[in-house]
Amino acid sequence: MAELVAAFLFIGVVAYAVLGGADFGAGFWDLLAGGAKRGREPRHLIDVSLAPVWEANHTWLIYCLVVLWTSFPPAFAAITTTLYIPLILALLGIVLRGAGFAFRKATVRTEEQRLYGAAFALSSVLTPYCFGAIAGGLASGRVPTGGNGDAISSWVNPSSILGGILAVLACSYLAATYLTVEALHRDDQKLYRYFRDRAIAAGAVTGAVSIAGIFVLHADAPRLFDRLSGPALPLVVLAAVGGLVGLALLWARRTIGTRVAAAGAVAVVIVGWGVAQTPYLLGTHLSITEAAAPNTTLAVVVGVAILAGLLIVPSLVLLFRLSSRGAVSVDDRPFRGGVTEGERGSGEGMTEGDGSAAGTAGAARAGRGSVAASTKGTRGTGAKTARTPAVPLDPATGRSRPRRWVPYAVCAGAVTATAVAGARATRPDARWYRELNTPDWQPPPWAFGAVWTPLYASIAVAGGRALNAARGPQRKALAGEFAANLALNAGWSNLFFRLRSPLAGLAGTLLLDASNVRLLTRVARTDRKAAVVLLPYAAWCAYATCLNASIVARNHEPRHRGPAKS
């Protein structure tokens, strides 16, 4: 159970690094953008790209802190009483960064804008450096188990300095990559070349510093070096490949996969650090099980974490999608034109100024979509057409579908119930399970929670999409297929752990695989994207079937629960 909670904690660390890190990196490029005239366009792109999401990304920081102090109180006490200086600086940087970002847009005087802009940019560099220094202090074992360690050397040391520099560079690489893709989506060639060159430079510098850091870790953190060159070596190689792929996509002017490659490379680096540090929370001492709270507390944290993931992840995905489509506004004005393909008739081509050539072209294109009939006459007379909202006020007359969130909510509730039922039945710490002869390729217990959390979220997202696209009897049949699949999913844990029967569990996984094939086929007929989202779930279930079959084959002899009779 402790390993499972640690996996949940690390998922939050990865999410905050990938999402919040890009926000910090944007502040880094804001700092280097130049004077007011030279840096006006890059800063404007940073503002409109960052404004809708920067506050939401800090949700993961709150999640990590709550899980840490609730589930591992000794480690939380040791960290806060030793690394309190970089922690205070990081939190102060977050506050100043937010205030500077908000007030810079609200002021009109150049002097005040420069002041608030400097606070935003400098804090965006200070905060990730402090977080990286904290990681370096933990990884090198400079936080004692009892806490109250050296307040200076714990985060001013070679490993911490390396961690801080790498954190700033990784954030700058992520932000430059995201902004490059955003500029290309806006068809702004000047800003595209501007941020592409910086993304390639940041990626190259990050790789060079990482290679140089190997020698630093070899001298200052030998255990971390040994683990990175041992069990975590495949992840290190994968991160390097991901970084090279991201740079190649940038150079090839590709938008599809570029952000995923960059974020994946950074995420794999952090996962590699976690694997290298396992099973310790404090680098070289205080293991995960020693620092864990009682099992009852951990069980509550697992349930809350699963529920929070099912609520937060779809919400963030929706926010990012709306932001990329221009549906989220800054200062009551849209970032870009239309929201969806079907709604572009009312929003495509809108600009901030009236009477411009772009606005006239957008009005001419408005003949497609839901407002074609209402604007036909006015365009014929040459009169200026009034702006219409991107989403019709009356759902009955527009193309938007009312209450599209209901299927997502139903699927999220069903998936949550499935996850809770399965977690209550699963007992990986049971004596009979530990005595089973398991294959060498079986993942550690904590890995199952780390994998199942995003898989459950993917089921909820795919189910919501498919049910929204289906109609009438097709929707009822699809809902029944999802219900049967989730029932088989929850039933496997009861067959395997409650009955203490790997053979019964194998039968359950085979039925689940058959259900996955039926579900994928039915979903693909309705929504192919939803079927693609379900593929990792089906693949993991197939892997679980192979694992279950191997356990059955290795433990085919009957087990006696009592003493043998003579």
XYZ file of C-alpha atoms in Angstrom:
566
model
C 0.000 0.000 0.000
C 2.829 2.408 0.809
C 4.430 1.819 -2.598
C 1.087 2.473 -4.280
C 0.677 5.817 -2.509
C 4.272 6.699 -3.373
C 3.435 6.020 -7.019
C 0.419 8.336 -6.768
C 2.664 10.994 -5.240
C 5.177 10.658 -8.039
C 2.462 10.942 -10.679
C 1.690 14.362 -9.228
C 5.376 15.315 -9.334
C 5.594 14.365 -13.012
C 2.373 16.211 -13.868
C 3.519 19.378 -12.097
C 6.914 19.238 -13.797
C 5.429 18.831 -17.282
C 2.531 21.290 -16.941
C 3.740 23.788 -14.367
C 7.281 23.566 -15.726
C 6.149 24.921 -19.072
C 4.632 27.916 -17.281
C 7.887 28.634 -15.471
C 9.797 28.268 -18.727
C 7.557 30.869 -20.360
C 8.668 33.302 -17.682
C 12.289 32.458 -18.513
C 11.752 33.497 -22.146
C 9.842 36.561 -20.980
C 12.955 37.560 -19.051
C 15.151 37.205 -22.153
C 12.710 38.772 -24.625
C 14.426 42.180 -24.568
C 13.045 45.699 -24.221
C 9.458 46.841 -24.505
C 9.494 47.231 -28.303
C 11.620 44.201 -29.141
C 9.879 41.836 -26.752
C 6.300 42.982 -27.361
C 5.284 40.178 -29.722
C 6.925 37.267 -27.837
C 5.469 38.508 -24.552
C 2.020 38.836 -26.094
C 2.141 35.203 -27.251
C 3.308 34.171 -23.781
C 0.463 36.096 -22.166
C -2.332 34.698 -24.309
C -0.945 31.148 -24.107
C -0.331 31.206 -20.361
C -3.295 33.137 -19.018
C -5.983 30.414 -19.134
C -3.948 27.603 -17.555
C -1.227 28.899 -15.254
C -3.346 28.848 -12.095
C -4.812 25.405 -12.835
C -1.359 23.842 -13.197
C -0.542 24.588 -9.551
C -3.263 22.093 -8.583
C -0.614 19.385 -8.855
C 1.645 21.127 -6.344
C -1.171 21.193 -3.786
C -1.895 17.536 -4.554
C 1.761 16.567 -3.949
C 1.990 18.456 -0.659
C -1.243 16.975 0.700
C -0.291 13.403 -0.240
C 3.216 13.837 1.205
C 2.236 15.178 4.617
C -0.738 12.814 4.942
C 0.910 9.592 3.806
C 4.556 10.108 4.789
C 4.606 12.480 7.790
C 8.176 11.632 8.942
C 9.549 12.432 5.488
C 7.486 15.629 5.284
C 8.794 16.755 8.675
C 12.394 15.962 7.735
C 12.142 17.827 4.427
C 10.438 20.940 5.800
C 12.775 21.289 8.788
C 15.890 20.902 6.637
C 15.063 22.417 3.249
C 12.895 25.232 4.545
C 14.948 27.966 2.865
C 14.466 26.772 -0.757
C 10.868 25.827 0.065
C 10.120 29.353 1.296
C 11.882 30.872 -1.708
C 9.901 28.646 -4.089
C 6.558 29.485 -2.497
C 7.449 33.182 -2.417
C 8.389 32.921 -6.082
C 5.021 31.376 -6.938
C 3.187 34.211 -5.189
C 5.299 36.984 -6.732
C 5.093 35.326 -10.127
C 1.314 35.223 -10.060
C 1.021 38.780 -8.792
C 3.455 40.079 -11.390
C 1.693 38.276 -14.223
C -1.717 39.582 -13.177
C -0.759 43.180 -12.421
C 1.372 43.586 -15.534
C -1.720 43.220 -17.700
C -3.790 45.541 -15.498
C -1.376 48.502 -15.503
C -0.918 51.046 -18.281
C 2.260 52.864 -17.231
C 5.452 51.483 -18.760
C 7.415 51.755 -15.495
C 4.874 49.699 -13.600
C 4.653 47.122 -16.367
C 8.431 46.714 -16.259
C 8.377 46.265 -12.497
C 5.650 43.633 -12.520
C 7.143 41.962 -15.583
C 10.509 41.669 -13.840
C 8.835 40.127 -10.775
C 7.068 37.603 -13.006
C 10.152 36.682 -15.028
C 12.675 36.486 -12.168
C 10.291 34.444 -10.020
C 9.764 32.065 -12.945
C 13.481 31.290 -12.846
C 13.894 31.244 -9.057
C 11.045 28.809 -8.380
C 12.101 25.902 -10.635
C 15.704 26.332 -9.524
C 14.653 25.915 -5.888
C 12.553 22.846 -6.696
C 15.489 21.325 -8.582
C 17.825 22.103 -5.682
C 15.408 20.377 -3.301
C 15.405 17.291 -5.530
C 19.200 17.306 -5.567
C 19.363 17.538 -1.777
C 16.950 14.613 -1.416
C 18.663 12.446 -4.016
C 22.115 12.954 -2.530
C 20.934 11.977 0.968
C 21.520 15.327 2.656
C 18.187 15.335 4.510
C 18.523 13.346 7.758
C 15.717 11.067 8.893
C 15.093 13.093 12.033
C 15.067 16.396 10.157
C 16.749 19.644 11.250
C 19.656 19.070 8.875
C 22.065 21.732 7.691
C 19.949 24.543 6.273
C 22.624 25.644 3.776
C 24.619 22.629 2.619
C 21.431 20.614 2.167
C 20.590 22.635 -0.952
C 23.866 24.394 -1.770
C 25.914 21.449 -3.028
C 26.953 20.019 -6.411
C 23.901 17.748 -6.797
C 21.465 20.518 -5.848
C 23.098 23.055 -8.142
C 22.951 20.527 -10.983
C 19.317 19.798 -10.195
C 18.410 23.495 -10.121
C 20.117 24.264 -13.431
C 18.556 21.239 -15.125
C 15.116 22.229 -13.814
C 15.405 25.733 -15.300
C 16.710 24.386 -18.611
C 14.043 21.688 -18.870
C 11.309 24.236 -18.169
C 12.690 26.582 -20.801
C 12.840 23.734 -23.344
C 9.238 22.734 -22.652
C 7.961 26.308 -22.852
C 9.837 27.113 -26.064
C 8.503 23.936 -27.693
C 4.912 24.671 -26.664
C 5.195 28.278 -27.849
C 6.705 27.178 -31.165
C 3.706 24.962 -31.863
C 1.341 27.727 -30.739
C 2.978 30.233 -33.088
C 2.726 27.763 -35.965
C -0.960 27.200 -35.215
C -1.431 30.965 -35.437
C 0.494 31.015 -38.729
C 2.946 33.535 -37.304
C 6.171 32.694 -39.121
C 8.241 35.285 -37.286
C 7.365 34.009 -33.812
C 7.595 30.422 -35.035
C 11.225 30.899 -36.047
C 11.873 32.915 -32.889
C 10.749 30.202 -30.470
C 11.883 27.266 -32.617
C 15.482 28.470 -32.520
C 15.253 28.902 -28.764
C 13.658 25.498 -28.268
C 16.437 23.792 -30.222
C 19.090 25.737 -28.325
C 17.477 24.963 -24.951
C 17.191 21.272 -25.822
C 20.825 21.080 -26.890
C 22.052 22.877 -23.770
C 19.898 20.680 -21.548
C 21.391 17.553 -23.131
C 24.935 18.874 -22.728
C 24.390 19.752 -19.057
C 22.842 16.313 -18.459
C 25.930 14.606 -19.882
C 28.208 16.797 -17.770
C 26.026 16.051 -14.749
C 26.967 12.383 -14.930
C 30.413 13.222 -13.586
C 28.904 15.425 -10.875
C 26.638 12.630 -9.648
C 29.465 10.097 -9.797
C 31.438 12.204 -7.329
C 28.672 13.687 -5.167
C 25.821 11.137 -5.215
C 27.329 7.692 -5.941
C 24.184 5.708 -5.104
C 22.082 7.790 -7.462
C 24.725 7.404 -10.171
C 24.832 3.625 -9.732
C 21.057 3.349 -9.941
C 20.822 5.633 -12.974
C 23.438 3.528 -14.750
C 21.714 0.320 -13.619
C 17.946 -0.220 -13.209
C 17.041 3.243 -14.507
C 19.366 3.138 -17.535
C 16.583 2.207 -20.029
C 14.636 5.265 -18.905
C 17.691 7.477 -19.316
C 18.153 6.193 -22.868
C 14.441 6.629 -23.593
C 14.584 10.228 -22.346
C 17.524 10.953 -24.637
C 15.677 9.448 -27.591
C 12.567 11.476 -26.760
C 14.590 14.661 -26.605
C 16.205 13.958 -29.985
C 12.828 13.160 -31.525
C 11.421 16.421 -30.178
C 14.304 18.404 -31.661
C 13.911 16.618 -35.002
C 10.187 17.403 -35.104
C 10.925 21.037 -34.341
C 13.418 21.200 -37.160
C 10.992 19.468 -39.536
C 8.280 21.979 -38.707
C 5.878 19.375 -37.363
C 3.113 20.159 -34.908
C 1.743 16.669 -34.317
C 3.765 14.938 -31.639
C 6.225 17.754 -30.979
C 4.802 18.753 -27.612
C 4.252 15.115 -26.673
C 7.886 14.268 -27.434
C 9.194 17.184 -25.383
C 6.905 16.529 -22.432
C 7.599 12.789 -22.626
C 11.357 13.327 -22.505
C 11.089 15.491 -19.384
C 8.599 13.103 -17.767
C 10.837 10.074 -18.383
C 13.799 11.880 -16.823
C 11.787 12.460 -13.648
C 10.514 8.877 -13.638
C 14.109 7.706 -13.998
C 15.047 9.745 -10.935
C 12.186 8.112 -9.019
C 13.248 4.615 -10.053
C 16.844 5.389 -9.095
C 15.805 6.643 -5.664
C 13.480 3.692 -4.898
C 12.942 2.349 -2.258
C 14.050 5.422 -0.293
C 12.244 8.706 0.119
C 15.273 10.578 1.367
C 17.821 9.336 -1.119
C 19.936 6.923 0.901
C 17.806 6.294 3.999
C 14.230 6.319 5.329
C 12.505 3.860 3.034
C 8.969 4.283 1.753
C 7.538 1.689 4.135
C 9.342 3.176 7.152
C 7.964 6.648 6.486
C 4.432 5.515 5.643
C 1.374 6.330 7.727
C -0.931 3.531 8.990
C -2.631 1.392 6.345
C -6.051 2.847 7.142
C -4.780 6.333 6.316
C -3.088 5.090 3.161
C -6.290 3.379 2.024
C -8.210 6.642 2.367
C -5.485 8.493 0.450
C -5.661 5.940 -2.381
C -9.410 6.353 -2.681
C -9.230 10.141 -2.588
C -6.355 10.168 -5.101
C -8.289 8.022 -7.573
C -11.390 10.176 -7.210
C -9.347 13.378 -7.500
C -7.645 12.071 -10.631
C -10.963 11.220 -12.253
C -12.216 14.733 -11.500
C -9.091 16.797 -12.121
C -7.638 15.150 -15.211
C -10.766 15.464 -17.415
C -11.231 19.044 -16.191
C -7.684 19.990 -17.138
C -7.998 18.251 -20.495
C -11.181 20.219 -21.184
C -9.486 23.468 -20.129
C -6.527 22.864 -22.436
C -8.804 21.961 -25.338
C -10.944 25.055 -24.867
C -7.824 27.196 -24.570
C -6.335 25.782 -27.781
C -9.608 26.389 -29.617
C -9.896 29.974 -28.404
C -12.979 29.472 -26.225
C -11.246 30.784 -23.091
C -10.841 34.546 -23.128
C -8.510 37.140 -21.668
C -9.962 40.532 -20.826
C -13.311 39.364 -22.266
C -11.796 38.865 -25.734
C -11.160 35.542 -27.459
C -7.609 34.433 -28.151
C -8.472 33.267 -31.625
C -11.474 32.668 -33.805
C -14.011 29.846 -33.730
C -14.307 27.180 -31.101
C -15.125 24.040 -33.031
C -15.436 23.032 -36.626
C -19.198 23.303 -36.448
C -19.122 26.693 -34.745
C -16.626 28.426 -36.997
C -19.446 30.079 -38.888
C -20.004 32.441 -35.992
C -16.508 32.933 -34.708
C -13.945 32.253 -37.409
C -11.947 35.229 -38.517
C -12.963 37.561 -35.661
C -10.336 40.114 -34.732
C -10.025 42.705 -32.027
C -10.599 45.619 -34.403
C -13.715 46.301 -36.463
C -13.545 47.024 -40.179
C -10.151 45.375 -40.727
C -9.428 43.237 -43.743
C -9.163 40.136 -41.594
C -12.475 40.921 -39.938
C -14.140 41.399 -43.322
C -12.746 38.085 -44.559
C -13.986 36.409 -41.379
C -17.459 37.861 -41.979
C -17.386 36.570 -45.543
C -16.524 33.072 -44.297
C -19.332 33.272 -41.782
C -21.713 31.994 -44.460
C -20.758 28.437 -43.342
C -22.259 27.253 -40.075
C -25.153 28.080 -37.842
C -25.509 31.780 -38.697
C -25.536 31.456 -42.474
C -29.262 32.147 -42.744
C -29.213 35.158 -40.424
C -26.296 36.895 -42.164
C -27.131 36.139 -45.758
C -29.205 39.264 -46.320
C -26.871 41.710 -44.624
C -23.836 40.477 -46.544
C -25.741 40.964 -49.774
C -26.268 44.677 -49.002
C -22.725 45.215 -47.792
C -23.814 46.178 -44.281
C -21.595 45.395 -41.348
C -22.740 42.262 -39.566
C -22.880 42.151 -35.804
C -20.704 39.678 -33.976
C -22.526 36.611 -32.839
C -21.492 34.381 -29.951
C -19.448 31.267 -30.759
C -22.028 29.052 -29.015
C -25.733 29.672 -29.786
C -27.739 30.988 -26.860
C -30.613 28.627 -27.674
C -29.318 25.045 -27.810
C -32.404 24.003 -29.766
C -31.442 26.263 -32.679
C -27.669 25.697 -32.643
C -25.459 22.777 -33.416
C -24.109 22.436 -29.887
C -25.473 19.550 -27.895
C -26.893 20.282 -24.452
C -25.578 18.529 -21.376
C -22.601 16.875 -23.063
C -21.009 16.538 -19.631
C -23.588 14.010 -18.405
C -22.018 10.934 -20.110
C -18.603 11.962 -18.811
C -19.968 12.297 -15.272
C -21.723 8.924 -15.465
C -18.605 7.208 -16.804
C -16.410 8.874 -14.178
C -18.736 7.663 -11.423
C -18.821 4.118 -12.797
C -15.045 4.005 -13.185
C -14.573 5.343 -9.662
C -16.838 2.630 -8.259
C -14.889 0.017 -10.227
C -11.555 1.309 -8.955
C -12.746 1.376 -5.335
C -14.222 -2.134 -5.567
C -11.030 -3.495 -7.080
C -8.793 -1.719 -4.579
C -10.784 -3.046 -1.625
C -10.386 -6.621 -2.851
C -6.715 -6.356 -3.778
C -4.311 -7.529 -1.063
C -0.758 -7.522 -2.471
C 0.657 -7.697 1.061
C -1.178 -10.939 1.899
C 1.069 -13.775 2.992
C -0.245 -16.295 0.453
C 0.367 -13.832 -2.375
C 3.923 -13.096 -1.277
C 4.622 -16.837 -1.234
C 3.570 -17.262 -4.876
C 6.267 -18.017 -7.425
C 6.063 -14.978 -9.721
C 8.025 -14.308 -12.930
C 10.961 -11.944 -13.022
C 9.162 -9.599 -15.393
C 6.353 -8.872 -12.928
C 6.336 -5.131 -12.085
C 6.713 -4.009 -8.461
C 3.463 -3.494 -6.504
C 3.591 0.295 -6.729
C 3.700 0.171 -10.542
C 0.163 -1.210 -10.778
C -1.340 1.856 -9.134
C 0.786 4.158 -11.279
C -0.509 2.432 -14.419
C -4.144 1.930 -13.464
C -4.798 5.556 -12.505
C -4.347 6.979 -16.043
C -5.995 3.872 -17.502
C -9.125 4.415 -15.433
C -9.134 8.058 -16.495
C -8.839 6.983 -20.144
C -11.856 4.679 -19.755
C -13.933 7.577 -18.402
C -12.850 9.921 -21.212
C -13.394 7.332 -23.947
C -16.762 6.349 -22.506
C -17.946 9.951 -22.371
C -16.872 10.592 -25.961
C -18.440 7.418 -27.304
C -21.733 7.875 -25.463
C -21.962 11.469 -26.664
C -21.480 10.330 -30.257
C -23.900 7.382 -30.041
C -27.661 7.728 -30.425
C -30.752 5.709 -29.469
C -30.337 1.907 -29.281
C -26.673 2.230 -30.175
C -26.072 4.298 -27.033
C -27.900 1.765 -24.834
C -25.907 -1.107 -26.270
C -22.659 0.796 -25.815
C -23.526 1.674 -22.201
C -24.256 -2.002 -21.515
C -20.919 -3.002 -23.023
C -19.078 -0.522 -20.807
C -20.968 -1.735 -17.725
C -20.136 -5.373 -18.451
C -16.486 -4.528 -19.016
C -16.195 -2.605 -15.756
C -17.919 -5.436 -13.884
C -15.361 -7.916 -15.237
C -12.601 -5.454 -14.353
C -13.693 -5.235 -10.719
C -14.428 -8.959 -10.587
C -10.866 -10.024 -11.340
C -9.548 -8.744 -7.997
C -12.211 -10.701 -6.146
C -11.482 -13.867 -8.122
C -7.727 -13.628 -7.626
C -7.383 -12.228 -4.099
C -10.650 -13.009 -2.335
C -10.764 -16.605 -3.608
C -6.970 -16.890 -3.478
C -7.126 -18.566 -6.862
C -4.792 -17.516 -9.705
C -6.667 -19.963 -11.954
C -9.980 -18.189 -11.326
C -8.207 -14.888 -11.917
C -6.918 -16.183 -15.260
C -10.455 -17.061 -16.304
C -11.532 -13.555 -15.310
C -8.786 -11.886 -17.358
C -9.637 -13.967 -20.415
C -13.252 -12.859 -20.161
C -12.070 -9.266 -19.734
C -9.906 -9.534 -22.868
C -12.872 -10.808 -24.848
C -14.948 -7.928 -23.512
C -12.220 -5.469 -24.504
C -12.308 -6.731 -28.096
C -16.078 -6.311 -28.245
C -15.894 -2.887 -26.605
C -13.177 -1.617 -28.942
C -15.112 -2.830 -31.971
C -18.328 -1.170 -30.859
C -16.635 2.075 -29.823
C -14.674 2.292 -33.093
C -17.951 2.293 -35.020
C -19.053 5.339 -33.047
C -15.894 7.336 -32.322
C -12.467 6.242 -33.546
C -10.632 8.645 -31.263
C -12.343 7.093 -28.251
C -11.264 3.654 -29.472
C -7.666 4.868 -29.725
C -7.875 6.164 -26.149
C -8.962 2.675 -25.016
C -6.062 0.860 -26.693
C -3.583 1.231 -23.765
C -6.233 -0.211 -21.417
C -6.766 -3.234 -23.659
C -3.004 -3.713 -24.057
C -2.425 -3.630 -20.302
C -5.208 -6.154 -19.719
C -3.564 -8.454 -22.274
C -0.266 -8.086 -20.433
C -2.031 -8.853 -17.139
C -3.442 -12.011 -18.725
C 0.050 -13.178 -19.670
C 1.279 -12.402 -16.166
C -1.642 -14.240 -14.586
C -1.057 -17.266 -16.859
C 2.616 -17.343 -15.868
C 1.681 -17.327 -12.179
C -0.742 -20.205 -12.741
C 1.940 -22.193 -14.571
C 4.511 -21.593 -11.832
C 2.129 -22.493 -9.008
C 0.256 -25.444 -10.483
C 0.765 -27.644 -7.427
C -2.061 -27.390 -4.862
C -1.324 -25.417 -1.727
C -2.308 -26.763 1.682
C -3.704 -24.117 4.008
C -3.211 -26.309 7.061
C -0.674 -28.861 8.218
C -0.420 -31.929 6.047
C -2.087 -35.068 7.365
C 0.062 -38.097 7.932
